[in-house]
PDB file of C-alpha atoms in Angstrom:
ATOM      1  CA  UNK L   1     -60.167  -8.960  90.220  1.00 98.00           C
ATOM      2  CA  UNK L   2     -58.120 -10.488  86.788  1.00 98.00           C
ATOM      3  CA  UNK L   3     -59.311  -9.366  82.868  1.00 98.00           C
ATOM      4  CA  UNK L   4     -57.567 -10.407  80.160  1.00 98.00           C
ATOM      5  CA  UNK L   5     -58.041  -8.879  76.885  1.00 98.00           C
ATOM      6  CA  UNK L   6     -56.520  -9.876  73.295  1.00 98.00           C
ATOM      7  CA  UNK L   7     -56.422  -6.813  71.222  1.00 97.00           C
ATOM      8  CA  UNK L   8     -54.302  -4.632  69.242  1.00 96.00           C
ATOM      9  CA  UNK L   9     -51.788  -1.759  69.335  1.00 95.00           C
ATOM     10  CA  UNK L  10     -54.346   1.273  68.044  1.00 93.00           C
ATOM     11  CA  UNK L  11     -55.053   4.225  70.354  1.00 94.00           C
ATOM     12  CA  UNK L  12     -58.352   2.963  70.565  1.00 93.00           C
ATOM     13  CA  UNK L  13     -57.643  -0.417  71.759  1.00 95.00           C
ATOM     14  CA  UNK L  14     -54.768   1.403  74.344  1.00 96.00           C
ATOM     15  CA  UNK L  15     -58.605   3.633  75.063  1.00 96.00           C
ATOM     16  CA  UNK L  16     -60.056   0.592  76.251  1.00 97.00           C
ATOM     17  CA  UNK L  17     -57.261  -1.537  78.022  1.00 98.00           C
ATOM     18  CA  UNK L  18     -56.762   1.800  80.188  1.00 97.00           C
ATOM     19  CA  UNK L  19     -60.791   2.234  80.982  1.00 97.00           C
ATOM     20  CA  UNK L  20     -60.564  -1.507  81.949  1.00 98.00           C
ATOM     21  CA  UNK L  21     -57.858  -0.939  84.067  1.00 98.00           C
ATOM     22  CA  UNK L  22     -59.663   1.690  85.805  1.00 97.00           C
ATOM     23  CA  UNK L  23     -62.046  -1.021  87.094  1.00 98.00           C
ATOM     24  CA  UNK L  24     -60.140  -4.242  87.727  1.00 98.00           C
ATOM     25  CA  UNK L  25     -56.987  -5.174  89.415  1.00 98.00           C
ATOM     26  CA  UNK L  26     -54.743  -6.217  86.745  1.00 98.00           C
ATOM     27  CA  UNK L  27     -55.499  -6.364  83.060  1.00 98.00           C
ATOM     28  CA  UNK L  28     -53.406  -8.779  81.163  1.00 98.00           C
ATOM     29  CA  UNK L  29     -52.886  -7.560  77.790  1.00 98.00           C
ATOM     30  CA  UNK L  30     -52.535  -9.647  74.640  1.00 98.00           C
ATOM     31  CA  UNK L  31     -51.617  -7.406  72.283  1.00 98.00           C
ATOM     32  CA  UNK L  32     -51.297  -7.889  68.351  1.00 97.00           C
ATOM     33  CA  UNK L  33     -48.866  -5.212  66.504  1.00 96.00           C
ATOM     34  CA  UNK L  34     -49.620  -3.771  63.616  1.00 92.00           C
ATOM     35  CA  UNK L  35     -47.718  -0.313  62.369  1.00 92.00           C
ATOM     36  CA  UNK L  36     -49.667   2.780  64.123  1.00 91.00           C
ATOM     37  CA  UNK L  37     -48.987   4.277  60.676  1.00 90.00           C
ATOM     38  CA  UNK L  38     -51.621   2.517  58.321  1.00 88.00           C
ATOM     39  CA  UNK L  39     -51.612   4.312  54.454  1.00 87.00           C
ATOM     40  CA  UNK L  40     -47.776   5.629  55.456  1.00 89.00           C
ATOM     41  CA  UNK L  41     -45.848   1.892  56.094  1.00 89.00           C
ATOM     42  CA  UNK L  42     -46.656  -1.318  54.587  1.00 89.00           C
ATOM     43  CA  UNK L  43     -48.270  -3.875  57.019  1.00 87.00           C
ATOM     44  CA  UNK L  44     -52.007  -5.143  57.061  1.00 83.00           C
ATOM     45  CA  UNK L  45     -52.623  -2.325  54.737  1.00 83.00           C
ATOM     46  CA  UNK L  46     -51.163  -1.878  51.674  1.00 87.00           C
ATOM     47  CA  UNK L  47     -48.886   1.874  51.049  1.00 90.00           C
ATOM     48  CA  UNK L  48     -51.097   3.817  48.565  1.00 89.00           C
ATOM     49  CA  UNK L  49     -52.190   7.328  48.322  1.00 91.00           C
ATOM     50  CA  UNK L  50     -55.802   5.810  48.457  1.00 88.00           C
ATOM     51  CA  UNK L  51     -55.354   4.519  51.610  1.00 85.00           C
ATOM     52  CA  UNK L  52     -52.925   7.108  52.824  1.00 89.00           C
ATOM     53  CA  UNK L  53     -55.454   9.611  52.268  1.00 91.00           C
ATOM     54  CA  UNK L  54     -57.918   7.782  54.080  1.00 88.00           C
ATOM     55  CA  UNK L  55     -55.873   6.868  57.049  1.00 87.00           C
ATOM     56  CA  UNK L  56     -54.576  10.387  58.220  1.00 91.00           C
ATOM     57  CA  UNK L  57     -58.432  10.948  58.181  1.00 92.00           C
ATOM     58  CA  UNK L  58     -59.094   7.629  60.509  1.00 89.00           C
ATOM     59  CA  UNK L  59     -55.891   8.383  62.588  1.00 90.00           C
ATOM     60  CA  UNK L  60     -56.798  12.515  62.965  1.00 93.00           C
ATOM     61  CA  UNK L  61     -60.351  10.982  64.246  1.00 92.00           C
ATOM     62  CA  UNK L  62     -58.676   8.193  66.702  1.00 91.00           C
ATOM     63  CA  UNK L  63     -56.548  11.451  68.450  1.00 94.00           C
ATOM     64  CA  UNK L  64     -59.371  13.269  68.695  1.00 95.00           C
ATOM     65  CA  UNK L  65     -61.504  10.661  70.723  1.00 93.00           C
ATOM     66  CA  UNK L  66     -58.704   8.322  72.175  1.00 95.00           C
ATOM     67  CA  UNK L  67     -55.267  10.247  72.468  1.00 93.00           C
ATOM     68  CA  UNK L  68     -52.169   9.254  71.095  1.00 91.00           C
ATOM     69  CA  UNK L  69     -50.057   5.991  71.179  1.00 91.00           C
ATOM     70  CA  UNK L  70     -49.021   5.919  75.088  1.00 93.00           C
ATOM     71  CA  UNK L  71     -48.120   3.417  77.589  1.00 94.00           C
ATOM     72  CA  UNK L  72     -50.900   1.926  79.522  1.00 93.00           C
ATOM     73  CA  UNK L  73     -51.747   1.982  83.165  1.00 96.00           C
ATOM     74  CA  UNK L  74     -49.338   0.723  86.138  1.00 97.00           C
ATOM     75  CA  UNK L  75     -51.972  -2.771  86.062  1.00 98.00           C
ATOM     76  CA  UNK L  76     -51.718  -3.299  82.760  1.00 98.00           C
ATOM     77  CA  UNK L  77     -49.124  -6.426  82.295  1.00 98.00           C
ATOM     78  CA  UNK L  78     -48.615  -6.450  78.204  1.00 98.00           C
ATOM     79  CA  UNK L  79     -47.572  -9.535  75.718  1.00 98.00           C
ATOM     80  CA  UNK L  80     -46.967  -8.143  72.710  1.00 97.00           C
ATOM     81  CA  UNK L  81     -47.157 -10.263  69.799  1.00 97.00           C
ATOM     82  CA  UNK L  82     -46.998  -9.420  65.634  1.00 96.00           C
ATOM     83  CA  UNK L  83     -50.308  -9.368  64.237  1.00 93.00           C
ATOM     84  CA  UNK L  84     -51.112 -13.117  62.978  1.00 90.00           C
ATOM     85  CA  UNK L  85     -48.928 -14.951  65.787  1.00 96.00           C
ATOM     86  CA  UNK L  86     -51.470 -15.293  68.462  1.00 96.00           C
ATOM     87  CA  UNK L  87     -52.504 -18.744  66.203  1.00 96.00           C
ATOM     88  CA  UNK L  88     -49.254 -19.743  67.032  1.00 97.00           C
ATOM     89  CA  UNK L  89     -48.329 -19.210  70.825  1.00 97.00           C
ATOM     90  CA  UNK L  90     -48.672 -21.987  73.492  1.00 97.00           C
ATOM     91  CA  UNK L  91     -49.968 -22.252  76.709  1.00 97.00           C
ATOM     92  CA  UNK L  92     -47.327 -21.315  78.859  1.00 98.00           C
ATOM     93  CA  UNK L  93     -46.653 -18.186  76.779  1.00 97.00           C
ATOM     94  CA  UNK L  94     -49.957 -16.469  77.568  1.00 98.00           C
ATOM     95  CA  UNK L  95     -49.259 -17.954  81.247  1.00 96.00           C
ATOM     96  CA  UNK L  96     -50.992 -15.564  83.800  1.00 96.00           C
ATOM     97  CA  UNK L  97     -52.753 -14.534  81.342  1.00 98.00           C
ATOM     98  CA  UNK L  98     -55.201 -17.701  81.097  1.00 98.00           C
ATOM     99  CA  UNK L  99     -56.258 -17.124  85.145  1.00 98.00           C
ATOM    100  CA  UNK L 100     -58.268 -14.461  84.667  1.00 98.00           C
ATOM    101  CA  UNK L 101     -61.957 -14.032  85.692  1.00 98.00           C
ATOM    102  CA  UNK L 102     -62.990 -12.271  82.709  1.00 98.00           C
ATOM    103  CA  UNK L 103     -61.916 -12.106  79.101  1.00 98.00           C
ATOM    104  CA  UNK L 104     -62.551  -9.665  76.372  1.00 98.00           C
ATOM    105  CA  UNK L 105     -61.387 -10.057  72.541  1.00 97.00           C
ATOM    106  CA  UNK L 106     -61.231  -6.228  70.330  1.00 97.00           C
ATOM    107  CA  UNK L 107     -59.800  -5.618  67.886  1.00 92.00           C
ATOM    108  CA  UNK L 108     -57.973  -8.923  67.700  1.00 95.00           C
ATOM    109  CA  UNK L 109     -56.604 -11.755  64.581  1.00 92.00           C
ATOM    110  CA  UNK L 110     -59.320 -14.452  64.163  1.00 94.00           C
ATOM    111  CA  UNK L 111     -58.514 -16.483  66.886  1.00 97.00           C
ATOM    112  CA  UNK L 112     -58.162 -20.686  66.336  1.00 96.00           C
ATOM    113  CA  UNK L 113     -57.067 -24.021  67.808  1.00 96.00           C
ATOM    114  CA  UNK L 114     -56.638 -24.484  71.853  1.00 98.00           C
ATOM    115  CA  UNK L 115     -57.047 -20.621  72.004  1.00 98.00           C
ATOM    116  CA  UNK L 116     -60.233 -20.420  70.790  1.00 98.00           C
ATOM    117  CA  UNK L 117     -61.367 -23.571  72.390  1.00 97.00           C
ATOM    118  CA  UNK L 118     -60.676 -22.051  75.750  1.00 98.00           C
ATOM    119  CA  UNK L 119     -61.853 -18.912  75.480  1.00 98.00           C
ATOM    120  CA  UNK L 120     -65.346 -20.295  74.284  1.00 97.00           C
ATOM    121  CA  UNK L 121     -65.483 -22.222  77.827  1.00 98.00           C
ATOM    122  CA  UNK L 122     -64.802 -18.898  79.756  1.00 98.00           C
ATOM    123  CA  UNK L 123     -67.547 -17.146  77.970  1.00 97.00           C
ATOM    124  CA  UNK L 124     -65.006 -14.985  76.547  1.00 98.00           C
ATOM    125  CA  UNK L 125     -66.820 -11.423  75.253  1.00 98.00           C
ATOM    126  CA  UNK L 126     -66.089  -9.999  71.827  1.00 95.00           C
ATOM    127  CA  UNK L 127     -66.728  -6.328  70.620  1.00 95.00           C
ATOM    128  CA  UNK L 128     -67.454  -6.464  67.419  1.00 90.00           C
ATOM    129  CA  UNK L 129     -66.782  -2.970  65.261  1.00 90.00           C
ATOM    130  CA  UNK L 130     -69.553  -4.356  62.947  1.00 88.00           C
ATOM    131  CA  UNK L 131     -73.318  -5.434  63.196  1.00 88.00           C
ATOM    132  CA  UNK L 132     -73.319  -9.001  62.959  1.00 84.00           C
ATOM    133  CA  UNK L 133     -74.760 -10.988  61.216  1.00 86.00           C
ATOM    134  CA  UNK L 134     -74.823  -8.076  58.408  1.00 85.00           C
ATOM    135  CA  UNK L 135     -71.120  -7.656  58.509  1.00 82.00           C
ATOM    136  CA  UNK L 136     -68.166  -9.770  59.998  1.00 84.00           C
ATOM    137  CA  UNK L 137     -64.387  -9.245  60.341  1.00 84.00           C
ATOM    138  CA  UNK L 138     -62.318  -6.433  59.655  1.00 83.00           C
ATOM    139  CA  UNK L 139     -63.019  -2.686  58.546  1.00 84.00           C
ATOM    140  CA  UNK L 140     -66.898  -3.915  58.973  1.00 83.00           C
ATOM    141  CA  UNK L 141     -68.435   0.125  59.564  1.00 86.00           C
ATOM    142  CA  UNK L 142     -65.909   0.986  56.272  1.00 85.00           C
ATOM    143  CA  UNK L 143     -67.719  -1.955  53.980  1.00 88.00           C
ATOM    144  CA  UNK L 144     -71.383  -0.718  55.237  1.00 91.00           C
ATOM    145  CA  UNK L 145     -70.687   3.220  54.086  1.00 88.00           C
ATOM    146  CA  UNK L 146     -69.146   1.926  50.718  1.00 88.00           C
ATOM    147  CA  UNK L 147     -72.026  -0.719  50.221  1.00 92.00           C
ATOM    148  CA  UNK L 148     -74.561   2.437  51.026  1.00 94.00           C
ATOM    149  CA  UNK L 149     -75.508   0.576  54.282  1.00 92.00           C
ATOM    150  CA  UNK L 150     -75.904   3.415  56.851  1.00 90.00           C
ATOM    151  CA  UNK L 151     -78.053   1.745  59.029  1.00 91.00           C
ATOM    152  CA  UNK L 152     -75.554  -0.852  59.247  1.00 92.00           C
ATOM    153  CA  UNK L 153     -73.121   0.907  61.041  1.00 93.00           C
ATOM    154  CA  UNK L 154     -72.680   0.579  64.559  1.00 93.00           C
ATOM    155  CA  UNK L 155     -71.053  -2.208  66.534  1.00 93.00           C
ATOM    156  CA  UNK L 156     -71.814  -5.892  68.323  1.00 92.00           C
ATOM    157  CA  UNK L 157     -71.293  -7.054  71.733  1.00 94.00           C
ATOM    158  CA  UNK L 158     -71.559 -10.969  71.839  1.00 93.00           C
ATOM    159  CA  UNK L 159     -69.862 -14.311  73.286  1.00 96.00           C
ATOM    160  CA  UNK L 160     -67.250 -15.075  71.363  1.00 95.00           C
ATOM    161  CA  UNK L 161     -67.513 -18.433  69.198  1.00 93.00           C
ATOM    162  CA  UNK L 162     -65.125 -20.464  66.787  1.00 93.00           C
ATOM    163  CA  UNK L 163     -67.473 -18.687  64.099  1.00 87.00           C
ATOM    164  CA  UNK L 164     -65.893 -15.441  62.590  1.00 85.00           C
ATOM    165  CA  UNK L 165     -68.197 -12.671  65.083  1.00 81.00           C
ATOM    166  CA  UNK L 166     -71.097 -15.237  64.846  1.00 84.00           C
ATOM    167  CA  UNK L 167     -71.765 -16.128  68.662  1.00 87.00           C
ATOM    168  CA  UNK L 168     -74.529 -14.989  70.535  1.00 90.00           C
ATOM    169  CA  UNK L 169     -75.328 -11.243  70.527  1.00 92.00           C
ATOM    170  CA  UNK L 170     -75.778  -9.694  73.588  1.00 94.00           C
ATOM    171  CA  UNK L 171     -75.849  -6.188  72.281  1.00 94.00           C
ATOM    172  CA  UNK L 172     -75.866  -3.698  69.462  1.00 93.00           C
ATOM    173  CA  UNK L 173     -74.780  -0.564  69.858  1.00 92.00           C
ATOM    174  CA  UNK L 174     -75.933   2.103  66.957  1.00 92.00           C
ATOM    175  CA  UNK L 175     -74.779   5.716  66.526  1.00 90.00           C
ATOM    176  CA  UNK L 176     -76.816   7.998  68.083  1.00 87.00           C
ATOM    177  CA  UNK L 177     -78.942  10.120  65.431  1.00 80.00           C
ATOM    178  CA  UNK L 178     -78.084  13.913  65.402  1.00 76.00           C
TER     179      UNK L 178
END
């Protein structure tokens, strides 16, 4: 089986790719890259003392759960792109990644144009870290906590659609109470 995942380059994304590589023959990983030092290096998030303090905690927690940044397994073929370039690439660039049996999106930028049409037609699954329809887009669990809504912390697994985190919902994943 061949699987294509559109994702990012943080340890949590690499961990998912490694897990998927353990159950399929080939993973095509279209990886949008940002700094692995958020808050310390100016990128998607600003370089400020507040962001540095926040992301030091995030990075440390992710190390415990997902490990360090690392190379992927041998059956993973990676195409690395600068975050934001995904909607500019052609079908030819994505090549073999468009001939998979299964398509997954996790932590990719907002997909538009011919690629969203293709992925919707292929019934791609989106793993969204937030509870749709309440929180959509980026950093949803942060915003749920910031807004004083811990009951909206979780994840949504849904079909990819042209709307932002608005596809047909398959599952909500909620934290287990302590």
